Amino acid sequence: MKKQSHSFELRIFESLTELSDEDAALLVQAQKAREDAYAPYSAFKVGAAVLLANRKVVIGNNQENASYPSGLCAERVAVFHAGAQYPGVAILKIAIVAGPLKNSISKPAAPCGNCRQSIFEYERKQNQNIELLLMGTNGEVYKCPSIKDLLPLAFGSDFLE
Ligand code: THU
């Protein structure tokens, strides 16, 4: 038997002021996108802002539906929007701001499994890491160097070859 360990360095910042101007500005765009989330059923709003290699920023927010599974998470709205509008342009970073409407103090939430898989698809395709910046409503920011860190042993296109 062999053993393999998987770990990554999560960077934790106490507030936006500890970040670079670029990272802080991207999180502010995600925060603004969150305000426009359509989340009448869960009352949990998420905003995402994607920074592309052409320096454009594409946003997304969660879009819910009375038929619950028909809704979509903010992260996928954002990366699919980027893929549709700027095909072939690499994604450098994704800033995500999430939290319930009622509770004003929540720690950063990491993307759900489906969103991790979707983000991983783009990271694999562009062969360049996608950095994640996560913020809740308690002010803390988590920075993660690659989506692979959140999706060990990921299923990708290579399995289909
Ligand atoms: N949600 C996201 O937008 N991103 C995630 O990664 C987790 C969950 C949304 C989906 C739904 O509209 C609400 O948050 C509650 O699950």
Short mmCIF file of N, CA and C in Angstrom, two decimals, residues 15-123:
data_model
loop_
_atom_site.label_atom_id
_atom_site.label_comp_id
_atom_site.label_asym_id
_atom_site.label_seq_id
_atom_site.Cartn_x
_atom_site.Cartn_y
_atom_site.Cartn_z
N SER A 15 -8.86 41.27 6.81
CA SER A 15 -9.77 42.21 6.15
C SER A 15 -9.24 42.54 4.76
N LEU A 16 -10.09 43.22 3.99
CA LEU A 16 -9.74 43.62 2.62
C LEU A 16 -8.48 44.48 2.57
N THR A 17 -8.22 45.20 3.63
CA THR A 17 -7.09 46.13 3.63
C THR A 17 -5.74 45.41 3.59
N GLU A 18 -5.74 44.12 3.92
CA GLU A 18 -4.48 43.37 3.87
C GLU A 18 -4.16 42.86 2.47
N LEU A 19 -5.10 43.04 1.55
CA LEU A 19 -4.93 42.48 0.20
C LEU A 19 -4.32 43.50 -0.76
N SER A 20 -3.88 43.00 -1.92
CA SER A 20 -3.43 43.91 -2.98
C SER A 20 -4.64 44.71 -3.46
N ASP A 21 -4.39 45.85 -4.10
CA ASP A 21 -5.49 46.67 -4.62
C ASP A 21 -6.34 45.88 -5.60
N GLU A 22 -5.66 45.07 -6.44
CA GLU A 22 -6.37 44.29 -7.45
C GLU A 22 -7.32 43.29 -6.81
N ASP A 23 -6.83 42.56 -5.81
CA ASP A 23 -7.68 41.56 -5.15
C ASP A 23 -8.83 42.22 -4.41
N ALA A 24 -8.53 43.33 -3.73
CA ALA A 24 -9.58 44.02 -2.97
C ALA A 24 -10.66 44.54 -3.92
N ALA A 25 -10.22 45.10 -5.07
CA ALA A 25 -11.19 45.65 -6.03
C ALA A 25 -12.07 44.54 -6.61
N LEU A 26 -11.47 43.37 -6.84
CA LEU A 26 -12.27 42.25 -7.39
C LEU A 26 -13.30 41.78 -6.37
N LEU A 27 -12.91 41.75 -5.12
CA LEU A 27 -13.87 41.35 -4.08
C LEU A 27 -14.99 42.37 -3.94
N VAL A 28 -14.65 43.63 -4.11
CA VAL A 28 -15.70 44.67 -4.04
C VAL A 28 -16.69 44.48 -5.20
N GLN A 29 -16.18 44.09 -6.36
CA GLN A 29 -17.10 43.83 -7.50
C GLN A 29 -17.99 42.63 -7.20
N ALA A 30 -17.43 41.62 -6.54
CA ALA A 30 -18.23 40.44 -6.18
C ALA A 30 -19.29 40.82 -5.13
N GLN A 31 -18.88 41.69 -4.23
CA GLN A 31 -19.80 42.17 -3.19
C GLN A 31 -20.99 42.91 -3.84
N LYS A 32 -20.67 43.74 -4.84
CA LYS A 32 -21.74 44.49 -5.54
C LYS A 32 -22.63 43.51 -6.30
N ALA A 33 -22.02 42.52 -6.95
CA ALA A 33 -22.80 41.53 -7.71
C ALA A 33 -23.73 40.77 -6.76
N ARG A 34 -23.26 40.52 -5.56
CA ARG A 34 -24.07 39.78 -4.57
C ARG A 34 -25.37 40.51 -4.27
N GLU A 35 -25.30 41.84 -4.27
CA GLU A 35 -26.51 42.62 -3.94
C GLU A 35 -27.64 42.32 -4.92
N ASP A 36 -27.28 41.99 -6.16
CA ASP A 36 -28.29 41.75 -7.19
C ASP A 36 -28.65 40.27 -7.36
N ALA A 37 -28.18 39.44 -6.45
CA ALA A 37 -28.52 38.01 -6.53
C ALA A 37 -30.04 37.86 -6.44
N TYR A 38 -30.54 36.84 -7.12
CA TYR A 38 -31.98 36.55 -7.04
C TYR A 38 -32.11 35.29 -6.19
N ALA A 39 -32.34 35.49 -4.90
CA ALA A 39 -32.34 34.36 -3.97
C ALA A 39 -33.53 34.40 -3.01
N PRO A 40 -34.77 34.45 -3.58
CA PRO A 40 -35.94 34.58 -2.71
C PRO A 40 -36.24 33.31 -1.90
N TYR A 41 -35.71 32.18 -2.32
CA TYR A 41 -36.04 30.91 -1.65
C TYR A 41 -35.06 30.57 -0.54
N SER A 42 -33.79 30.79 -0.78
CA SER A 42 -32.80 30.43 0.25
C SER A 42 -32.43 31.63 1.13
N ALA A 43 -32.64 32.84 0.63
CA ALA A 43 -32.17 34.04 1.32
C ALA A 43 -30.67 33.95 1.59
N PHE A 44 -29.96 33.27 0.70
CA PHE A 44 -28.50 33.18 0.80
C PHE A 44 -27.96 33.75 -0.50
N LYS A 45 -27.32 34.91 -0.39
CA LYS A 45 -26.89 35.59 -1.62
C LYS A 45 -25.40 35.40 -1.86
N VAL A 46 -25.08 35.17 -3.13
CA VAL A 46 -23.68 34.96 -3.51
C VAL A 46 -23.38 35.83 -4.73
N GLY A 47 -22.22 36.47 -4.70
CA GLY A 47 -21.76 37.24 -5.86
C GLY A 47 -20.38 36.76 -6.26
N ALA A 48 -20.12 36.75 -7.55
CA ALA A 48 -18.80 36.32 -8.02
C ALA A 48 -18.30 37.31 -9.05
N ALA A 49 -16.99 37.54 -9.05
CA ALA A 49 -16.37 38.40 -10.06
C ALA A 49 -15.13 37.68 -10.58
N VAL A 50 -15.10 37.54 -11.90
CA VAL A 50 -14.02 36.79 -12.56
C VAL A 50 -13.09 37.79 -13.23
N LEU A 51 -11.80 37.70 -12.93
CA LEU A 51 -10.81 38.55 -13.61
C LEU A 51 -10.17 37.74 -14.73
N LEU A 52 -10.25 38.28 -15.94
CA LEU A 52 -9.73 37.59 -17.12
C LEU A 52 -8.35 38.13 -17.50
N ALA A 53 -7.66 37.34 -18.32
CA ALA A 53 -6.30 37.73 -18.75
C ALA A 53 -6.32 39.01 -19.58
N ASN A 54 -7.47 39.35 -20.18
CA ASN A 54 -7.56 40.62 -20.93
C ASN A 54 -7.96 41.77 -20.02
N ARG A 55 -7.91 41.50 -18.70
CA ARG A 55 -8.21 42.48 -17.62
C ARG A 55 -9.70 42.83 -17.53
N LYS A 56 -10.55 42.17 -18.31
CA LYS A 56 -11.99 42.41 -18.17
C LYS A 56 -12.46 41.66 -16.92
N VAL A 57 -13.51 42.19 -16.32
CA VAL A 57 -14.13 41.52 -15.17
C VAL A 57 -15.55 41.14 -15.55
N VAL A 58 -15.89 39.88 -15.31
CA VAL A 58 -17.23 39.39 -15.61
C VAL A 58 -17.85 38.96 -14.28
N ILE A 59 -19.08 39.35 -14.07
CA ILE A 59 -19.71 39.03 -12.78
C ILE A 59 -20.82 37.99 -12.91
N GLY A 60 -21.18 37.44 -11.78
CA GLY A 60 -22.32 36.53 -11.72
C GLY A 60 -22.89 36.57 -10.32
N ASN A 61 -24.12 36.12 -10.19
CA ASN A 61 -24.72 35.99 -8.86
C ASN A 61 -25.72 34.84 -8.91
N ASN A 62 -26.09 34.32 -7.74
CA ASN A 62 -26.98 33.15 -7.79
C ASN A 62 -28.37 33.53 -8.28
N GLN A 63 -28.91 32.66 -9.12
CA GLN A 63 -30.21 32.88 -9.76
C GLN A 63 -31.08 31.68 -9.41
N GLU A 64 -32.03 31.90 -8.50
CA GLU A 64 -32.87 30.79 -8.05
C GLU A 64 -34.14 30.66 -8.89
N ASN A 65 -34.86 29.58 -8.63
CA ASN A 65 -36.05 29.28 -9.42
C ASN A 65 -37.05 28.57 -8.53
N ALA A 66 -38.35 28.78 -8.79
CA ALA A 66 -39.39 28.10 -8.03
C ALA A 66 -39.22 26.59 -8.14
N SER A 67 -38.71 26.14 -9.27
CA SER A 67 -38.32 24.73 -9.43
C SER A 67 -36.84 24.69 -9.01
N TYR A 68 -36.59 24.42 -7.76
CA TYR A 68 -35.27 24.67 -7.15
C TYR A 68 -34.05 24.25 -7.98
N PRO A 69 -34.03 23.02 -8.54
CA PRO A 69 -32.81 22.61 -9.26
C PRO A 69 -32.55 23.40 -10.53
N SER A 70 -33.54 24.16 -10.99
CA SER A 70 -33.33 24.96 -12.19
C SER A 70 -32.49 26.21 -11.94
N GLY A 71 -32.29 26.54 -10.68
CA GLY A 71 -31.47 27.71 -10.35
C GLY A 71 -29.99 27.41 -10.59
N LEU A 72 -29.17 28.45 -10.49
CA LEU A 72 -27.73 28.24 -10.70
C LEU A 72 -26.92 29.09 -9.73
N CYS A 73 -25.79 28.54 -9.29
CA CYS A 73 -24.90 29.24 -8.37
C CYS A 73 -24.20 30.41 -9.07
N ALA A 74 -23.79 31.36 -8.24
CA ALA A 74 -23.11 32.56 -8.73
C ALA A 74 -21.83 32.24 -9.51
N GLU A 75 -21.07 31.28 -9.01
CA GLU A 75 -19.78 30.98 -9.63
C GLU A 75 -19.96 30.46 -11.05
N ARG A 76 -20.98 29.59 -11.23
CA ARG A 76 -21.20 29.05 -12.57
C ARG A 76 -21.81 30.10 -13.49
N VAL A 77 -22.68 30.94 -12.96
CA VAL A 77 -23.20 32.03 -13.79
C VAL A 77 -22.01 32.85 -14.30
N ALA A 78 -21.05 33.13 -13.42
CA ALA A 78 -19.91 33.98 -13.79
C ALA A 78 -18.96 33.29 -14.78
N VAL A 79 -18.56 32.05 -14.50
CA VAL A 79 -17.58 31.43 -15.41
C VAL A 79 -18.21 31.06 -16.77
N PHE A 80 -19.50 30.72 -16.76
CA PHE A 80 -20.15 30.42 -18.04
C PHE A 80 -20.33 31.72 -18.85
N HIS A 81 -20.66 32.77 -18.13
CA HIS A 81 -20.77 34.10 -18.76
C HIS A 81 -19.41 34.47 -19.40
N ALA A 82 -18.33 34.26 -18.66
CA ALA A 82 -16.98 34.58 -19.17
C ALA A 82 -16.66 33.72 -20.39
N GLY A 83 -16.99 32.42 -20.30
CA GLY A 83 -16.71 31.51 -21.41
C GLY A 83 -17.49 31.88 -22.66
N ALA A 84 -18.72 32.40 -22.44
CA ALA A 84 -19.56 32.76 -23.58
C ALA A 84 -19.12 34.09 -24.19
N GLN A 85 -18.77 35.03 -23.31
CA GLN A 85 -18.47 36.38 -23.81
C GLN A 85 -17.03 36.54 -24.28
N TYR A 86 -16.12 35.85 -23.62
CA TYR A 86 -14.70 35.96 -23.96
C TYR A 86 -14.10 34.57 -24.16
N PRO A 87 -14.54 33.86 -25.17
CA PRO A 87 -14.04 32.49 -25.36
C PRO A 87 -12.53 32.49 -25.58
N GLY A 88 -11.86 31.56 -24.91
CA GLY A 88 -10.42 31.43 -25.12
C GLY A 88 -9.58 32.38 -24.28
N VAL A 89 -10.20 33.27 -23.54
CA VAL A 89 -9.42 34.18 -22.67
C VAL A 89 -9.31 33.54 -21.29
N ALA A 90 -8.08 33.44 -20.79
CA ALA A 90 -7.87 32.73 -19.52
C ALA A 90 -8.49 33.46 -18.34
N ILE A 91 -8.95 32.67 -17.38
CA ILE A 91 -9.47 33.20 -16.12
C ILE A 91 -8.30 33.25 -15.13
N LEU A 92 -8.03 34.41 -14.59
CA LEU A 92 -6.92 34.52 -13.63
C LEU A 92 -7.39 34.28 -12.20
N LYS A 93 -8.50 34.90 -11.85
CA LYS A 93 -8.98 34.84 -10.46
C LYS A 93 -10.50 34.87 -10.42
N ILE A 94 -11.02 34.30 -9.36
CA ILE A 94 -12.46 34.44 -9.10
C ILE A 94 -12.63 34.90 -7.65
N ALA A 95 -13.31 36.01 -7.48
CA ALA A 95 -13.64 36.48 -6.13
C ALA A 95 -15.09 36.10 -5.86
N ILE A 96 -15.34 35.56 -4.67
CA ILE A 96 -16.68 35.10 -4.32
C ILE A 96 -17.06 35.67 -2.94
N VAL A 97 -18.21 36.30 -2.90
CA VAL A 97 -18.70 36.83 -1.62
C VAL A 97 -20.06 36.18 -1.36
N ALA A 98 -20.19 35.53 -0.22
CA ALA A 98 -21.40 34.76 0.06
C ALA A 98 -21.84 34.95 1.51
N GLY A 99 -23.13 34.83 1.71
CA GLY A 99 -23.62 34.86 3.09
C GLY A 99 -25.12 34.93 3.14
N PRO A 100 -25.68 34.49 4.26
CA PRO A 100 -27.13 34.57 4.43
C PRO A 100 -27.56 36.01 4.67
N LEU A 101 -28.79 36.31 4.27
CA LEU A 101 -29.26 37.68 4.45
C LEU A 101 -29.51 38.01 5.91
N LYS A 102 -29.95 37.01 6.68
CA LYS A 102 -30.33 37.27 8.08
C LYS A 102 -29.13 37.47 9.00
N ASN A 103 -28.20 36.50 8.94
CA ASN A 103 -27.08 36.54 9.86
C ASN A 103 -25.98 37.42 9.29
N SER A 104 -25.61 38.47 9.99
CA SER A 104 -24.65 39.41 9.41
C SER A 104 -23.22 38.93 9.57
N ILE A 105 -22.99 37.89 10.36
CA ILE A 105 -21.61 37.46 10.58
C ILE A 105 -21.43 36.02 10.12
N SER A 106 -20.83 35.89 8.92
CA SER A 106 -20.57 34.55 8.44
C SER A 106 -19.16 34.49 7.87
N LYS A 107 -18.51 33.35 8.07
CA LYS A 107 -17.15 33.19 7.55
C LYS A 107 -17.20 32.92 6.04
N PRO A 108 -16.07 33.03 5.34
CA PRO A 108 -16.08 32.80 3.90
C PRO A 108 -16.59 31.40 3.57
N ALA A 109 -17.42 31.31 2.52
CA ALA A 109 -17.95 30.01 2.08
C ALA A 109 -17.23 29.60 0.80
N ALA A 110 -16.78 28.37 0.75
CA ALA A 110 -16.11 27.87 -0.45
C ALA A 110 -17.16 27.39 -1.45
N PRO A 111 -16.84 27.40 -2.75
CA PRO A 111 -17.81 26.98 -3.76
C PRO A 111 -18.29 25.55 -3.56
N CYS A 112 -19.52 25.30 -3.97
CA CYS A 112 -20.09 23.95 -3.86
C CYS A 112 -19.36 23.00 -4.82
N GLY A 113 -19.62 21.74 -4.68
CA GLY A 113 -18.94 20.73 -5.50
C GLY A 113 -19.13 20.92 -6.99
N ASN A 114 -20.37 21.22 -7.40
CA ASN A 114 -20.62 21.42 -8.83
C ASN A 114 -19.83 22.61 -9.38
N CYS A 115 -19.75 23.67 -8.59
CA CYS A 115 -18.99 24.85 -9.05
C CYS A 115 -17.50 24.54 -9.09
N ARG A 116 -17.01 23.78 -8.12
CA ARG A 116 -15.59 23.39 -8.15
C ARG A 116 -15.29 22.65 -9.45
N GLN A 117 -16.17 21.72 -9.79
CA GLN A 117 -15.98 20.93 -11.01
C GLN A 117 -16.00 21.85 -12.24
N SER A 118 -16.92 22.80 -12.27
CA SER A 118 -17.03 23.70 -13.43
C SER A 118 -15.81 24.61 -13.54
N ILE A 119 -15.34 25.11 -12.41
CA ILE A 119 -14.15 25.98 -12.44
C ILE A 119 -12.93 25.16 -12.85
N PHE A 120 -12.87 23.92 -12.35
CA PHE A 120 -11.75 23.04 -12.70
C PHE A 120 -11.66 22.81 -14.21
N GLU A 121 -12.80 22.70 -14.86
CA GLU A 121 -12.83 22.50 -16.31
C GLU A 121 -12.05 23.61 -17.03
N TYR A 122 -12.26 24.85 -16.58
CA TYR A 122 -11.58 25.98 -17.22
C TYR A 122 -10.09 26.00 -16.86
N GLU A 123 -9.78 25.65 -15.61
CA GLU A 123 -8.37 25.64 -15.21
C GLU A 123 -7.59 24.62 -16.04
#
